[in-house]
Structures are given as C-alpha cells and as structure tokens.
Coordinates of C-alpha atoms in Angstrom, one line a residue:
M533 CA -6.3 1.1 4.0
G534 CA -2.5 1.3 5.0
A535 CA -0.1 1.2 7.2
L536 CA 1.9 4.0 7.7
P537 CA 5.7 3.6 8.6
R538 CA 7.7 6.5 9.3
G539 CA 11.2 7.6 7.8
A540 CA 14.3 8.5 9.6
Q541 CA 14.0 12.0 11.5
D542 CA 17.8 11.8 12.4
A543 CA 21.3 11.5 12.0
A544 CA 21.6 7.7 12.9
L545 CA 22.6 4.9 10.0
L546 CA 19.5 3.8 8.0
V547 CA 19.4 1.3 5.4
D548 CA 17.0 0.6 2.8
A549 CA 17.6 -1.6 -0.1
R550 CA 15.2 -3.6 -3.0
L551 CA 15.6 -5.7 -5.7
D552 CA 12.9 -6.3 -8.2
V553 CA 12.7 -9.2 -11.2
A554 CA 10.5 -8.1 -14.0
L555 CA 10.1 -10.5 -17.3
G556 CA 7.5 -10.2 -20.5
R557 CA 5.1 -7.2 -20.3
A558 CA 5.7 -6.5 -16.3
N559 CA 9.2 -4.9 -18.0
P560 CA 8.7 -1.5 -19.3
Q561 CA 11.7 -2.1 -21.8
T562 CA 9.4 -5.1 -23.3
K563 CA 9.3 -4.2 -27.1
G564 CA 5.4 -5.1 -28.4
A565 CA 2.4 -6.2 -26.6
P566 CA 3.3 -9.6 -24.9
L567 CA 0.3 -11.7 -23.5
L568 CA 2.0 -12.6 -20.5
G569 CA 4.3 -10.8 -17.7
L570 CA 5.7 -11.7 -13.9
R571 CA 7.2 -9.1 -11.3
L572 CA 9.0 -10.8 -8.5
G573 CA 10.2 -8.3 -5.8
A574 CA 11.1 -7.8 -2.5
G575 CA 12.9 -4.9 0.3
I576 CA 13.9 -4.0 3.5
H577 CA 14.2 -0.7 5.6
A578 CA 16.5 -0.9 8.9
E579 CA 17.1 1.6 11.5
S580 CA 17.9 2.9 14.7
A581 CA 14.8 5.0 15.3
E582 CA 14.1 8.0 18.3
D583 CA 11.0 8.2 20.2
R584 CA 8.3 8.2 17.3
I585 CA 4.9 6.7 16.7
G586 CA 5.0 3.1 15.3
V587 CA 3.5 2.0 12.4
R588 CA -0.6 2.6 12.7
G589 CA -3.4 1.5 10.7
T590 CA -5.2 4.0 8.3
T591 CA -8.3 3.6 6.0
A592 CA -8.7 4.9 2.4
D593 CA -9.8 8.2 2.9
G594 CA -6.7 8.7 5.8
F595 CA -8.6 8.1 9.3
I596 CA -6.3 6.3 11.6
F597 CA -7.8 3.4 13.4
Y598 CA -4.9 2.2 15.1
R599 CA -2.5 4.2 16.9
A600 CA 0.7 2.7 18.1
A601 CA 2.8 2.6 20.5
T602 CA 5.8 4.7 20.9
V603 CA 9.0 3.0 19.5
Y604 CA 12.9 3.2 20.3
G605 CA 16.1 1.8 19.1
P606 CA 16.4 -0.5 16.1
R607 CA 13.3 -1.2 13.6
H608 CA 13.5 -3.1 10.6
V609 CA 10.5 -3.6 8.0
A610 CA 10.7 -6.2 5.1
E611 CA 8.3 -6.7 2.0
A612 CA 7.9 -8.9 -0.6
H613 CA 5.9 -8.3 -3.9
A614 CA 4.5 -9.7 -7.2
A615 CA 2.8 -8.8 -10.3
A616 CA 1.1 -11.1 -12.7
Y617 CA -0.1 -9.9 -16.0
L618 CA -2.4 -12.2 -17.8
G619 CA -4.0 -11.1 -20.9
P620 CA -6.9 -8.5 -20.0
V621 CA -5.9 -9.7 -16.3
R622 CA -3.6 -8.5 -14.0
I623 CA -3.2 -9.7 -10.3
L624 CA -0.8 -8.1 -7.6
G625 CA 0.2 -9.3 -3.8
E626 CA 2.5 -7.9 -1.6
I627 CA 3.2 -8.9 2.5
G628 CA 5.4 -6.9 5.0
V629 CA 6.5 -7.4 8.7
A630 CA 7.9 -4.8 10.9
K631 CA 9.8 -5.3 13.8
E632 CA 10.3 -2.2 16.0
S633 CA 11.6 -1.8 19.7
R634 CA 10.8 -0.2 22.7
A635 CA 12.7 1.1 25.5
K636 CA 11.6 3.3 28.7
D637 CA 13.5 6.3 30.5
T638 CA 12.7 5.8 33.8
D639 CA 14.4 8.4 35.8
G640 CA 14.1 11.3 32.9
N641 CA 18.0 11.8 32.8
P642 CA 18.8 11.1 29.0
A643 CA 22.5 10.2 29.7
T644 CA 21.5 6.8 31.6
P645 CA 20.3 3.7 29.6
R646 CA 16.4 3.2 28.8
V647 CA 14.8 0.3 30.2
P648 CA 14.1 -2.2 27.1
Q649 CA 10.5 -3.5 26.6
D650 CA 8.5 -6.1 24.6
F651 CA 9.1 -5.0 20.9
I652 CA 6.2 -4.8 18.3
R653 CA 5.6 -6.4 15.3
S654 CA 3.2 -5.5 12.2
L655 CA 2.1 -8.2 9.8
G656 CA 0.0 -6.9 6.9
G657 CA -0.7 -8.0 3.2
F658 CA -3.0 -7.7 0.2
V659 CA -4.1 -9.8 -3.2
E660 CA -5.4 -7.5 -5.5
A661 CA -7.4 -8.8 -9.0
A662 CA -8.3 -6.4 -12.2
W663 CA -9.5 -7.1 -15.5
M664 CA -9.8 -4.7 -18.3
L665 CA -13.2 -5.1 -19.8
T666 CA -12.3 -3.2 -22.8
G667 CA -9.3 -1.1 -24.0
Q668 CA -5.3 -1.7 -24.2
R669 CA -4.2 -4.6 -21.7
R670 CA -2.7 -3.2 -18.8
A671 CA 1.4 -2.7 -18.5
P672 CA 3.8 -0.2 -16.3
G673 CA 4.0 3.1 -17.7
I674 CA 1.2 2.5 -20.7
W675 CA -2.0 4.5 -19.6
P676 CA -5.2 1.8 -21.1
T677 CA -6.1 3.9 -24.2
E678 CA -2.6 4.9 -25.9
R679 CA -2.4 1.8 -27.8
P680 CA -5.1 0.0 -29.9
G681 CA -7.6 -2.7 -27.7
R682 CA -10.9 -4.3 -27.9
S683 CA -13.6 -1.3 -27.9
W684 CA -16.3 -0.4 -26.5
G685 CA -17.8 2.9 -26.6
I686 CA -15.4 6.3 -25.3
G687 CA -12.0 4.9 -23.7
A688 CA -11.5 1.7 -21.9
L689 CA -13.3 -0.3 -18.6
E690 CA -11.4 -1.9 -16.0
L691 CA -13.0 -4.0 -13.2
A692 CA -11.0 -4.5 -9.7
G693 CA -11.2 -6.5 -6.3
R694 CA -9.3 -6.1 -3.1
F695 CA -8.7 -8.6 0.0
E696 CA -6.5 -6.9 2.4
R697 CA -5.6 -8.0 6.4
L698 CA -3.3 -6.0 9.0
S699 CA -2.2 -7.4 12.1
L700 CA -0.5 -4.0 14.4
G701 CA 0.8 -4.2 17.9
Q702 CA 1.8 -7.7 18.0
G703 CA 3.8 -9.3 21.1
A704 CA 4.0 -6.8 23.6
R705 CA 2.6 -7.6 26.7
D706 CA 1.7 -3.8 27.4
V707 CA 0.3 -3.0 24.5
E708 CA -3.2 -3.7 22.9
P709 CA -3.1 -5.7 20.1
G710 CA -5.1 -4.3 16.9
G711 CA -5.6 -4.4 12.9
A712 CA -8.3 -4.9 10.2
T713 CA -9.7 -6.8 7.5
R714 CA -11.0 -5.1 4.4
V715 CA -12.2 -5.8 1.0
S716 CA -12.9 -3.4 -1.4
A717 CA -14.4 -2.8 -5.1
A718 CA -13.6 -0.7 -7.7
I719 CA -14.9 0.6 -11.6
R720 CA -12.7 2.7 -13.8
W721 CA -13.2 4.7 -16.8
W722 CA -10.1 5.2 -18.7
A723 CA -12.4 8.3 -20.5
T724 CA -9.2 9.8 -22.7
Q725 CA -5.8 9.8 -23.0
F726 CA -5.5 12.3 -20.4
C727 CA -8.6 11.8 -17.8
A728 CA -9.7 8.8 -16.1
V729 CA -12.9 8.5 -13.2
S730 CA -12.9 5.8 -10.7
A731 CA -15.9 5.1 -8.3
A732 CA -14.4 2.4 -5.1
G733 CA -16.4 0.9 -2.0
Y734 CA -14.9 -0.3 1.0
F735 CA -15.5 -3.0 3.9
T736 CA -13.6 -2.5 6.9
A737 CA -13.6 -5.0 9.9
Y738 CA -11.7 -3.6 12.9
D739 CA -10.4 -5.9 15.5
T740 CA -10.9 -3.5 17.8
A741 CA -12.8 -0.2 18.0
P742 CA -11.5 2.7 16.9
I743 CA -10.5 5.8 19.9
E744 CA -13.4 7.8 17.9
G745 CA -15.8 5.2 17.6
P746 CA -16.1 3.5 20.9
G747 CA -18.2 -0.1 19.9
T748 CA -17.8 0.9 16.1
T749 CA -16.3 -2.8 14.5
Q750 CA -17.1 -1.9 11.3
S751 CA -16.7 0.6 8.4
W752 CA -18.0 1.6 5.0
L753 CA -16.8 4.2 2.8
G754 CA -16.7 5.3 -0.8
I755 CA -14.8 7.2 -2.8
L756 CA -14.9 8.9 -6.3
R757 CA -11.8 9.8 -8.0
A758 CA -10.5 11.7 -11.2
T759 CA -7.2 11.3 -12.4
F760 CA -5.2 13.0 -14.6
H761 CA -2.7 12.2 -16.8
V762 CA -0.1 14.0 -18.4
P763 CA 2.8 12.4 -20.7
V764 CA 6.5 13.6 -19.4
E765 CA 7.6 13.8 -23.2
K766 CA 4.7 16.5 -23.5
L767 CA 6.6 18.0 -20.6
M768 CA 9.7 18.2 -22.3
R769 CA 8.5 19.8 -25.6

C-alpha cells in the first residue's frame, strides 16, 4: 500500500529538505559488525502546485484504490522515519502527513483569482519488523550473504511482517475521505551473493470501496519476486 505524491511540474519554487542521523550498524561507514544500530530522520517537501491529482492510495501491485481530488496552490508534505538494528532483527517505522490546498476556477478566466476551497489532509504510517533467521545480520549496503553469518543450508533466510495505515482526503466538506489498513508478511531467500527470491502476502481493508469494485471492502494479494544484485565496484572494473 502506498500514497503516491506528485513532484514539481512547473517553474514555481520547490523546497525539499531531509536530515538523518545514523549510529552503530545503521551507519554504512561503521567498521566491523556491531550488534546495535539506530537511524533517525525527517524530511519536508513544499511547493506551489498547479492543477493536479492529490495524494492517492495504491496497493503493492499498483492498483489505485482511492483517487484524490484535484489540488491547487500551496502543498506541504512532511515525514519522520526510524530504523533500529538489534542483532538479527531490524525494525522500521515511518509516519507522514500531507496538506494540499484547493481552489476552483468559477468563471473560466485564468486572469481572475480562484475561489479557495477546503484543503485536504492525508496521514499515513507503517511499522515493519524483519528477522534474519540465518545468514549475516542486515546492514545498509550489505547483501546478507556477502559476509559470514549463522549458516543453514544454502544462502540466508529472512522473515518479515508489516502493518500500515493510510487516511486520505481528510478535512474537506465536499470530498469523500478514504484510506486503508493493511497487514503483510514475507519470506526472502538470499540464495547467492547476486540473487534473492521472495514471497509476500498482503491483506488490505478499504475504508471506502474502490470505483472499479463497488461493495469491495477488502482484498488479498500474493507476489513472488526475484531480485538480482550486481556490486557497483564490479561494474567499474
């Protein structure tokens, strides 16, 4: 599940800023393999948007279950995130909020001011826990089979679970709000130093039924993925 924001599409001023602090194993520059690690950060995006669709909701396979209203004017998106590394366990969390202005052209004349409308607000967040059952402990930029770790058979196994909540189109009297709650689980097999295979299952409960499925309040989805890893240093040779 995701909220898809749109980037800048005109010559108006755009501001993007982000600050991160990484300690222990969360810092790619840390030498060795420390037991603990922590990353904390936040970011902000501000712009003046022309007519465009606001933040909308999608599932993991790209299905749009909520189509937002058209936004115009000041638009602000802020987020905060954290990652904790505890031995073979990694815990991720993120929360975000978006405030998008709206204005209506009532006379068809672009030279006259638009009539302001209620802004819309979107909120979302997730928490995820992953456990390396075998293999090297996870660290930024490190493929889990690149260094020695607890071994079992071939490669490494990782188990993960995730909870997400998304609320969209909030705060406007003329906009129907929407959103969804999702839980998911996945297992990944890091087979070699360049190939991994994963299987994931997703259950999504919708606040309002998607346009394409009147009466649909929930959905199930399964995805199989193959991931290939080519170290940059090898490409440079």
